[in-house]
Coordinates of C-alpha atoms and ligand atoms in Angstrom, one line a residue:
X1 CA 22.3 65.4 112.6
X2 CA 22.8 68.8 111.2
X3 CA 25.2 71.6 110.9
X4 CA 24.2 74.2 113.6
X5 CA 24.6 77.8 112.6
X6 CA 24.7 80.5 115.3
X7 CA 24.2 84.2 114.6
X8 CA 22.5 87.2 116.2
X9 CA 21.5 90.4 114.4
X10 CA 22.8 92.4 117.4
X11 CA 26.4 91.3 116.6
X12 CA 26.1 93.4 113.4
X13 CA 25.3 96.4 115.5
X14 CA 28.8 96.6 117.1
X15 CA 30.7 99.7 116.2
X16 CA 32.5 102.7 117.4
X17 CA 35.5 104.9 117.0
X18 CA 36.5 107.2 114.2
X19 CA 38.8 105.4 111.9
X20 CA 39.7 105.6 108.2
X21 CA 40.6 102.0 107.5
X22 CA 43.1 101.1 110.2
X23 CA 44.2 104.7 110.9
X24 CA 42.6 107.0 113.5
X25 CA 41.0 110.0 111.7
X26 CA 42.9 113.3 112.3
X27 CA 45.7 115.4 110.8
X28 CA 45.9 114.4 107.2
X29 CA 43.8 111.3 107.5
X30 CA 40.4 112.2 106.1
X31 CA 37.3 110.5 107.6
X32 CA 36.1 107.5 105.7
X33 CA 32.5 106.4 105.5
X34 CA 33.2 102.7 106.0
X35 CA 35.4 103.3 109.1
X36 CA 37.4 100.3 110.2
X37 CA 37.8 97.3 107.9
X38 CA 36.1 95.3 110.6
X39 CA 32.6 96.5 109.8
X40 CA 29.3 94.5 109.8
X41 CA 29.1 94.0 106.0
X42 CA 31.4 91.0 105.6
X43 CA 29.5 89.0 108.1
X44 CA 26.0 90.2 107.3
X45 CA 26.5 89.6 103.6
X46 CA 27.5 85.9 104.4
X47 CA 24.3 85.5 106.2
X48 CA 22.5 87.2 103.3
X49 CA 24.1 84.9 100.8
X50 CA 23.3 81.7 102.5
X51 CA 19.7 83.0 102.8
X52 CA 19.6 83.9 99.1
X53 CA 20.8 80.5 97.9
X54 CA 18.7 78.6 100.4
X55 CA 21.7 76.9 102.0
X56 CA 20.4 78.2 105.4
X57 CA 17.5 75.8 105.0
X58 CA 19.9 72.9 105.2
X59 CA 21.5 74.2 108.4
X60 CA 20.0 74.4 111.9
X61 CA 19.9 78.2 112.6
X62 CA 20.3 78.8 116.4
X63 CA 20.5 81.6 118.9
X64 CA 22.6 81.6 122.0
X65 CA 22.7 83.3 125.4
X66 CA 25.5 85.7 126.0
X67 CA 28.6 84.5 127.8
X68 CA 28.2 85.1 131.5
X69 CA 30.5 87.2 133.6
X70 CA 31.7 84.0 135.3
X71 CA 32.5 82.5 131.8
X72 CA 34.3 85.6 130.7
X73 CA 36.3 85.8 134.0
X74 CA 37.8 82.3 133.3
X75 CA 39.8 84.0 130.6
X76 CA 39.9 87.7 131.3
X77 CA 40.8 89.4 134.6
X78 CA 38.0 91.1 136.5
X79 CA 39.9 94.5 136.2
X80 CA 39.6 94.3 132.4
X81 CA 36.0 93.2 132.4
X82 CA 35.0 95.9 134.9
X83 CA 36.7 98.6 132.8
X84 CA 35.2 97.3 129.6
X85 CA 31.7 97.2 131.2
X86 CA 32.0 100.7 132.7
X87 CA 33.1 102.3 129.4
X88 CA 30.4 100.4 127.5
X89 CA 27.8 101.7 130.0
X90 CA 28.9 105.3 129.5
X91 CA 28.9 105.7 125.8
X92 CA 31.7 103.4 124.6
X93 CA 35.5 103.8 124.3
X94 CA 38.7 102.2 123.4
X95 CA 40.8 100.1 125.9
X96 CA 43.5 98.7 123.6
X97 CA 44.6 98.9 120.0
X98 CA 42.0 99.3 117.2
X99 CA 39.2 98.0 119.4
X100 CA 36.7 100.8 119.6
X101 CA 33.2 100.0 120.9
X102 CA 30.0 102.0 121.4
X103 CA 27.3 102.1 124.1
X104 CA 26.5 98.5 125.0
X105 CA 29.5 97.1 123.2
X106 CA 30.2 94.9 126.2
X107 CA 26.9 93.1 125.9
X108 CA 27.5 92.6 122.1
X109 CA 30.9 91.2 122.7
X110 CA 29.4 88.8 125.4
X111 CA 26.9 87.7 122.8
X112 CA 29.6 87.1 120.2
X113 CA 31.4 84.9 122.8
X114 CA 28.1 83.2 123.6
X115 CA 27.6 82.1 120.0
X116 CA 31.0 80.4 120.1
X117 CA 30.4 78.8 123.4
X118 CA 26.9 77.5 122.4
X119 CA 28.4 76.1 119.1
X120 CA 31.1 74.2 121.0
X121 CA 28.8 73.1 123.8
X122 CA 26.1 71.8 121.4
X123 CA 28.6 69.8 119.3
X124 CA 30.0 68.2 122.5
X125 CA 26.5 67.5 123.9
X126 CA 25.7 65.8 120.5
X127 CA 22.8 68.1 119.5
X128 CA 24.6 69.1 116.3
X129 CA 27.0 67.1 114.1
X130 CA 29.2 70.2 113.6
X131 CA 28.7 73.9 114.1
X132 CA 29.5 77.4 112.8
X133 CA 29.4 80.6 114.9
X134 CA 29.1 83.9 113.0
X135 CA 30.7 85.7 115.9
X136 CA 31.3 89.5 115.8
X137 CA 33.3 91.2 117.2
X138 CA 36.1 88.6 116.5
X139 CA 38.2 87.2 119.2
X140 CA 41.6 85.6 118.4
X141 CA 43.8 88.6 119.0
X142 CA 42.3 89.5 122.4
X143 CA 44.8 88.8 125.2
X144 CA 43.4 88.2 128.7
X145 CA 43.9 91.9 129.7
X146 CA 44.5 93.7 126.4
X147 CA 42.0 94.0 123.5
X148 CA 43.6 94.5 120.1
X149 CA 43.1 93.9 116.4
X150 CA 39.3 94.5 116.5
X151 CA 39.0 91.7 119.3
X152 CA 37.4 92.6 122.6
X153 CA 36.9 89.2 124.2
X154 CA 38.6 86.0 123.2
X155 CA 35.5 84.1 122.0
X156 CA 37.1 80.7 121.4
X157 CA 39.0 80.8 124.7
X158 CA 35.9 81.6 126.6
X159 CA 34.1 78.8 124.8
X160 CA 36.9 76.3 125.6
X161 CA 37.2 77.2 129.3
X162 CA 33.4 77.0 129.6
X163 CA 33.1 73.4 128.2
X164 CA 36.1 72.3 130.2
X165 CA 34.5 73.7 133.4
X166 CA 31.3 71.8 132.5
X167 CA 33.3 68.6 132.1
X168 CA 32.3 68.2 128.4
X169 CA 35.9 67.9 127.1
X170 CA 39.5 68.4 128.2
X171 CA 41.8 68.0 125.2
X172 CA 40.9 70.6 122.6
X173 CA 42.7 71.7 119.4
X174 CA 42.4 75.1 117.9
X175 CA 43.4 75.6 114.2
X176 CA 43.6 79.3 113.3
X177 CA 43.7 80.0 109.6
X178 CA 43.0 83.7 109.9
X179 CA 45.8 85.5 108.0
X180 CA 46.9 87.2 111.2
X181 CA 48.6 85.5 114.1
X182 CA 46.2 84.2 116.8
X183 CA 48.3 86.0 119.5
X184 CA 45.4 86.2 122.0
X185 CA 44.6 82.5 121.9
X186 CA 48.3 81.6 122.1
X187 CA 48.6 83.8 125.2
X188 CA 45.6 82.3 127.0
X189 CA 46.7 78.7 126.5
X190 CA 50.5 79.3 126.6
X191 CA 51.2 77.0 129.5
X192 CA 48.2 74.6 129.0
X193 CA 49.2 71.2 127.6
X194 CA 45.5 70.3 127.2
X195 CA 44.8 72.9 124.5
X196 CA 46.8 72.6 121.3
X197 CA 46.9 76.0 119.5
X198 CA 48.0 76.1 115.8
X199 CA 48.1 79.4 113.9
X200 CA 48.7 79.6 110.2
X201 CA 49.3 83.2 109.3
X202 CA 51.2 85.6 107.0
X203 CA 54.7 86.1 108.4
X204 CA 55.0 89.4 110.1
X205 CA 51.6 90.8 109.2
X206 CA 49.8 91.5 112.5
X207 CA 51.0 91.6 115.2
X208 CA 54.4 92.4 113.8
X209 CA 56.4 90.9 116.7
X210 CA 54.6 87.7 117.4
X211 CA 53.9 84.4 115.6
X212 CA 57.4 83.0 115.1
X213 CA 58.1 79.3 114.9
X214 CA 60.2 79.5 118.0
X215 CA 57.1 80.4 120.2
X216 CA 56.1 76.9 121.2
X217 CA 54.4 77.4 124.5
X218 CA 55.8 77.5 128.0
X219 CA 56.0 75.3 131.1
X220 CA 53.7 72.3 130.9
X221 CA 52.4 73.7 127.6
X222 CA 55.7 73.6 125.9
X223 CA 55.1 72.1 122.4
X224 CA 51.4 72.7 122.5
X225 CA 51.6 75.9 120.5
X226 CA 52.6 75.7 116.8
X227 CA 53.1 78.8 114.7
X228 CA 53.1 78.4 111.0
X229 CA 54.2 81.8 109.6
X230 CA 53.8 81.6 105.8
X231 CA 55.4 83.9 103.2
X232 CA 53.3 86.6 101.5
X233 CA 51.9 85.3 98.3
X234 CA 51.1 81.8 99.6
X235 CA 48.2 80.5 97.5
X236 CA 45.9 77.5 97.3
X237 CA 48.5 74.9 96.9
X238 CA 50.7 76.3 99.6
X239 CA 47.9 76.4 102.1
X240 CA 46.8 72.9 101.5
X241 CA 50.5 71.7 101.7
X242 CA 50.8 73.5 105.1
X243 CA 47.6 71.8 106.3
X244 CA 48.7 68.4 105.1
X245 CA 52.4 68.7 106.1
X246 CA 52.0 70.4 109.5
X247 CA 48.4 70.8 110.8
X248 CA 47.1 67.2 110.2
X249 CA 50.2 65.4 111.7
X250 CA 50.1 67.8 114.7
X251 CA 46.4 67.0 115.2
X252 CA 47.0 63.3 115.0
X253 CA 49.9 63.6 117.4
X254 CA 47.7 65.5 119.9
X255 CA 44.5 63.5 119.5
X256 CA 41.9 66.1 120.5
X257 CA 38.3 65.4 121.6
X258 CA 37.1 68.3 119.4
X259 CA 38.6 70.6 116.8
X260 CA 37.9 74.3 116.8
X261 CA 38.8 76.4 113.8
X262 CA 39.4 80.1 114.1
X263 CA 37.9 80.7 110.7
X264 CA 39.1 84.0 109.2
X265 CA 38.8 84.7 105.5
X266 CA 41.5 87.3 105.2
X267 CA 44.0 84.9 103.6
X268 CA 41.8 85.4 100.5
X269 CA 43.5 86.9 97.4
X270 CA 41.4 90.1 97.5
X271 CA 41.6 90.9 101.2
X272 CA 42.7 94.4 102.0
X273 CA 44.5 93.2 105.2
X274 CA 46.4 90.2 103.9
X275 CA 48.8 89.5 101.1
X276 CA 47.9 85.9 100.4
X277 CA 46.3 84.2 97.4
X278 CA 43.7 81.8 98.9
X279 CA 40.4 81.3 97.2
X280 CA 36.9 80.0 98.1
X281 CA 38.1 76.6 97.0
X282 CA 41.0 76.9 99.4
X283 CA 38.6 77.4 102.3
X284 CA 36.4 74.6 101.1
X285 CA 39.4 72.2 100.9
X286 CA 40.7 73.2 104.3
X287 CA 37.3 72.6 105.8
X288 CA 37.2 69.2 104.2
X289 CA 40.6 68.3 105.7
X290 CA 39.3 69.4 109.1
X291 CA 36.1 67.4 108.8
X292 CA 38.1 64.3 107.8
X293 CA 40.5 64.8 110.7
X294 CA 37.6 65.3 113.1
X295 CA 35.9 62.1 111.7
X296 CA 39.1 60.1 112.3
X297 CA 40.1 61.6 115.6
X298 CA 37.0 62.8 117.4
X299 CA 33.7 61.4 116.0
X300 CA 33.4 64.3 113.6
X301 CA 33.3 67.0 116.3
X302 CA 34.2 70.2 114.5
X303 CA 33.3 73.8 115.4
X304 CA 34.2 76.9 113.2
X305 CA 34.1 80.3 114.7
X306 CA 34.2 83.3 112.4
X307 CA 37.2 85.6 112.9
X308 CA 38.6 88.2 110.3
X309 CA 38.0 88.6 106.6
X310 CA 37.6 92.1 105.2
X311 CA 36.5 91.8 101.6
X312 CA 32.7 92.5 101.8
X313 CA 32.2 91.0 98.4
X314 CA 34.4 87.9 98.6
X315 CA 34.1 86.7 102.2
X316 CA 30.4 85.6 101.6
X317 CA 31.5 83.2 98.8
X318 CA 34.3 81.8 100.9
X319 CA 32.0 81.3 103.9
X320 CA 29.3 79.7 101.6
X321 CA 31.9 77.2 100.4
X322 CA 32.8 76.3 104.0
X323 CA 29.2 75.8 105.0
X324 CA 28.5 73.8 101.9
X325 CA 31.3 71.5 102.9
X326 CA 30.3 71.3 106.6
X327 CA 26.7 70.5 105.8
X328 CA 27.3 68.3 102.7
X329 CA 24.5 70.3 101.1
X330 CA 24.2 70.2 97.3
X331 CA 23.4 73.9 97.1
X332 CA 26.3 75.7 95.4
X333 CA 27.1 79.3 95.1
X334 CA 29.5 79.7 92.2
X335 CA 32.5 81.7 93.0
X336 CA 32.3 84.8 90.7
X337 CA 36.1 85.4 91.1
X338 CA 37.2 81.8 90.5
X339 CA 38.6 82.3 87.0
X340 CA 40.5 85.5 87.9
X341 CA 42.0 84.1 91.1
X342 CA 43.0 80.8 89.4
X343 CA 45.1 82.9 87.0
X344 CA 46.7 84.7 90.0
X345 CA 47.9 81.6 91.7
X346 CA 51.7 81.3 92.3
X347 CA 53.7 79.7 89.5
X348 CA 55.7 76.6 89.9
X349 CA 58.8 78.5 91.0
X350 CA 57.0 80.4 93.8
X351 CA 55.2 77.2 94.9
X352 CA 58.6 75.4 95.2
X353 CA 59.8 78.3 97.3
X354 CA 56.7 78.0 99.6
X355 CA 57.2 74.2 99.8
X356 CA 60.7 74.6 101.0
X357 CA 59.6 77.2 103.5
X358 CA 56.9 74.9 104.8
X359 CA 59.4 72.0 105.1
X360 CA 61.6 74.1 107.3
X361 CA 58.7 75.0 109.6
X362 CA 57.6 71.3 109.8
X363 CA 61.1 70.3 110.7
X364 CA 61.2 73.0 113.5
X365 CA 58.1 71.4 114.9
X366 CA 59.5 67.9 114.7
X367 CA 56.9 66.9 112.0
Ligands
ZN1 ZN1 42.7 88.5 110.6

């Protein structure tokens, strides 16, 4: 049994808008060649790196059909899908906040969601031991009716509703370690007790007004949403402590049939949209923890779906470490920043502060 790896060249062709970093160009904001931080390079260079090292030969590369209208409509209202499709057919547009798309952007977003759905479906059907979807555009910020934060469709939510509809699984856990709050996924499953959503993120990064500990879900879903807002500067040790102290016990308490990770890499120390200090080894270690939890709880069923991560140079090394861990391959890509980033880790005093912060969050969640 192998690690399935889903990608599609067309996902790298998504684009649109006229941005300089996160700012619309205009007034005193000069146009910028790279445009939005969410550009194809971070993801394409991960694919290039696993090809260059040969790690891809130890994975099972796969394609996927795009998510269908019916699959998308289980998460997003028809009004939103219709408006998105119409704008996409007529040159592109922008329907939310920092979510520009070009001609045919709807089809690319459907493909991105399709990669996530195929990854989850194949793991549940047993045709892969675990799976990674190199989805682009990302998904975790997208609300049912409002795209934001580069996300046009909620890829993971579409995947989950699809496998639930097919009767492949009911209880599913989502662990989101993107540095930003998974506000879209939280919103979709807010009242759903069958889907546990856990988001580790930098406190008050993006969105500014969501992601607090007190947001625990509503109605029948009360307690099935756990936010873990970490202080800026949290490093390798802090992330692993949050995983061990909060995420693992929450997963054991919930007992999912499969674990889905919203795998962003923007908690990395050199990311332009985060202020955290994680390294490639942090992502490797977190992946190992998720694999071990999946082994214990759900026959190893683990799916990672690519979300954010905006350092074109460093994301590929973080992703390589994750895929090495998932596939147990012996091909290693040495992290060229390891020495520098080890020296940048928080000192004992800051780690103690982060520890106390995590203990308070754990207590708030009854863990
Ligand atoms: Zn992010």
